[in-house]
Short mmCIF file of C-alpha atoms in Angstrom, two decimals:
data_model
loop_
_atom_site.label_atom_id
_atom_site.label_comp_id
_atom_site.label_asym_id
_atom_site.label_seq_id
_atom_site.Cartn_x
_atom_site.Cartn_y
_atom_site.Cartn_z
CA VAL J 1 105.97 109.94 87.32
CA ASN J 2 107.26 113.37 88.40
CA LYS J 3 106.76 114.69 84.86
CA MET J 4 103.18 113.47 85.05
CA ILE J 5 102.59 115.18 88.41
CA SER J 6 103.95 118.52 87.23
CA CYS J 7 101.50 118.68 84.33
CA LEU J 8 98.48 118.09 86.57
CA ASN J 9 98.26 121.61 87.95
CA LYS J 10 95.01 122.55 86.20
CA SER J 11 93.97 119.35 84.44
CA THR J 12 91.00 117.14 85.06
CA ILE J 13 92.11 113.60 85.72
CA THR J 14 89.90 111.19 83.79
CA ARG J 15 90.02 107.42 83.40
CA GLU J 16 91.51 107.96 79.95
CA PHE J 17 94.18 110.29 81.35
CA LEU J 18 95.14 107.68 83.97
CA ALA J 19 95.23 104.90 81.37
CA ARG J 20 97.47 106.94 79.08
CA ALA J 21 99.79 107.82 81.97
CA ILE J 22 100.09 104.13 82.92
CA LYS J 23 100.76 103.27 79.27
CA ARG J 24 103.44 105.95 79.03
CA GLU J 25 105.15 104.97 82.30
CA SER J 26 104.96 101.18 81.96
CA GLY J 27 104.94 100.57 78.22
CA ILE J 28 101.85 98.33 78.29
CA ASN J 29 99.19 98.88 75.62
CA ILE J 30 96.30 101.30 76.11
CA THR J 31 93.68 98.53 76.24
CA LYS J 32 95.44 96.81 79.13
CA SER J 33 96.09 100.07 80.99
CA SER J 34 92.41 101.07 80.57
CA GLU J 35 91.37 97.70 82.00
CA MET J 36 93.71 98.24 84.96
CA VAL J 37 92.21 101.66 85.70
CA ASP J 38 88.67 100.28 85.46
CA GLN J 39 89.52 97.33 87.71
CA LEU J 40 91.08 99.60 90.33
CA ILE J 41 88.15 102.02 90.34
CA ASN J 42 85.60 99.19 90.48
CA PHE J 43 87.52 97.58 93.35
CA LEU J 44 87.57 100.86 95.29
CA ILE J 45 83.85 101.44 94.67
CA SER J 46 82.91 97.94 95.80
CA ARG J 47 84.93 98.25 99.01
CA ILE J 48 83.53 101.70 99.81
CA CYS J 49 79.99 100.32 99.31
CA GLU J 50 80.86 97.53 101.78
CA ASP J 51 81.91 100.17 104.37
CA TYR J 52 85.63 99.48 104.15
CA GLU J 53 87.96 102.38 104.91
CA ILE J 54 90.43 102.65 102.05
CA LYS J 55 93.82 104.05 103.04
CA ILE J 56 96.34 104.82 100.33
CA ARG J 57 99.65 105.68 101.99
CA LEU J 58 100.94 109.19 101.26
CA PHE J 59 97.67 110.00 99.41
CA GLY J 60 94.66 109.75 101.73
CA SER J 61 91.66 107.77 102.93
CA PHE J 62 88.17 107.20 101.57
CA ILE J 63 85.63 106.68 104.33
CA SER J 64 81.92 105.84 104.04
CA LYS J 65 79.87 107.75 106.63
CA SER J 66 76.19 107.52 107.54
CA LYS J 67 74.24 110.74 107.90
CA LYS J 68 71.08 110.83 109.98
CA GLU J 69 67.75 112.12 108.77
CA ARG J 70 67.48 115.83 109.47
CA LEU J 71 65.30 118.85 108.96
CA GLY J 72 66.38 121.20 106.19
CA ARG J 73 65.03 124.37 104.68
CA ASN J 74 64.52 125.50 101.09
CA PRO J 75 66.48 128.79 100.97
CA LYS J 76 64.13 130.35 98.39
CA THR J 77 60.79 129.54 100.01
CA MET J 78 62.01 128.97 103.59
CA GLU J 79 59.81 125.85 103.56
CA GLU J 80 61.02 123.08 105.86
CA ALA J 81 61.71 119.66 104.38
CA THR J 82 63.00 116.38 105.76
CA ILE J 83 66.35 115.34 104.35
CA PRO J 84 66.44 111.52 104.47
CA ALA J 85 69.23 109.48 106.04
CA ARG J 86 71.95 108.67 103.57
CA LYS J 87 75.55 107.58 103.17
CA VAL J 88 78.30 109.87 101.95
CA VAL J 89 81.92 109.24 101.06
CA LYS J 90 84.53 111.43 102.69
CA PHE J 91 88.12 111.82 101.54
CA LYS J 92 90.77 112.72 104.09
CA VAL J 93 94.07 113.89 102.66
CA ALA J 94 97.20 112.25 104.07
CA PRO J 95 99.26 114.64 106.22
CA LYS J 96 102.35 114.41 103.97
CA LEU J 97 100.30 115.18 100.87
CA LYS J 98 98.59 118.08 102.64
CA LYS J 99 102.00 119.49 103.58
CA ARG J 100 103.29 119.06 100.03
CA ILE J 101 100.25 120.85 98.59
CA ASN J 102 100.61 123.73 101.05
CA ASP J 103 104.37 123.98 100.47
CA ASN J 104 103.69 124.30 96.73
CA ILE J 105 101.14 127.07 97.37
CA HIS J 106 103.74 129.05 99.30
CA LEU J 107 106.25 128.64 96.47
CA ILE J 108 103.74 129.93 93.89
CA SER J 109 102.61 132.97 95.91
#
């Protein structure tokens, strides 16, 4: 797993990337690892849509928040417009991960 983490510095993590990493680390075939990734993502999406807070220890939390309707402004025309109420998903980084990220930044600088 550590080899996988070190190569992530400037990569985009896709479903395929995750499936291949699971295949490499566990030895299961790519079809099964792709299914596992899809099942996990679908599970997370369904729980977020049901307003569950998802906490993944040492990683972070996904939280669904409601935003109220508000008045906004088009920056080009300065015309006011109503921005409707909506839900957004917030991600809060776990403190240990935040520290690890910041420690790595100091090592690179």
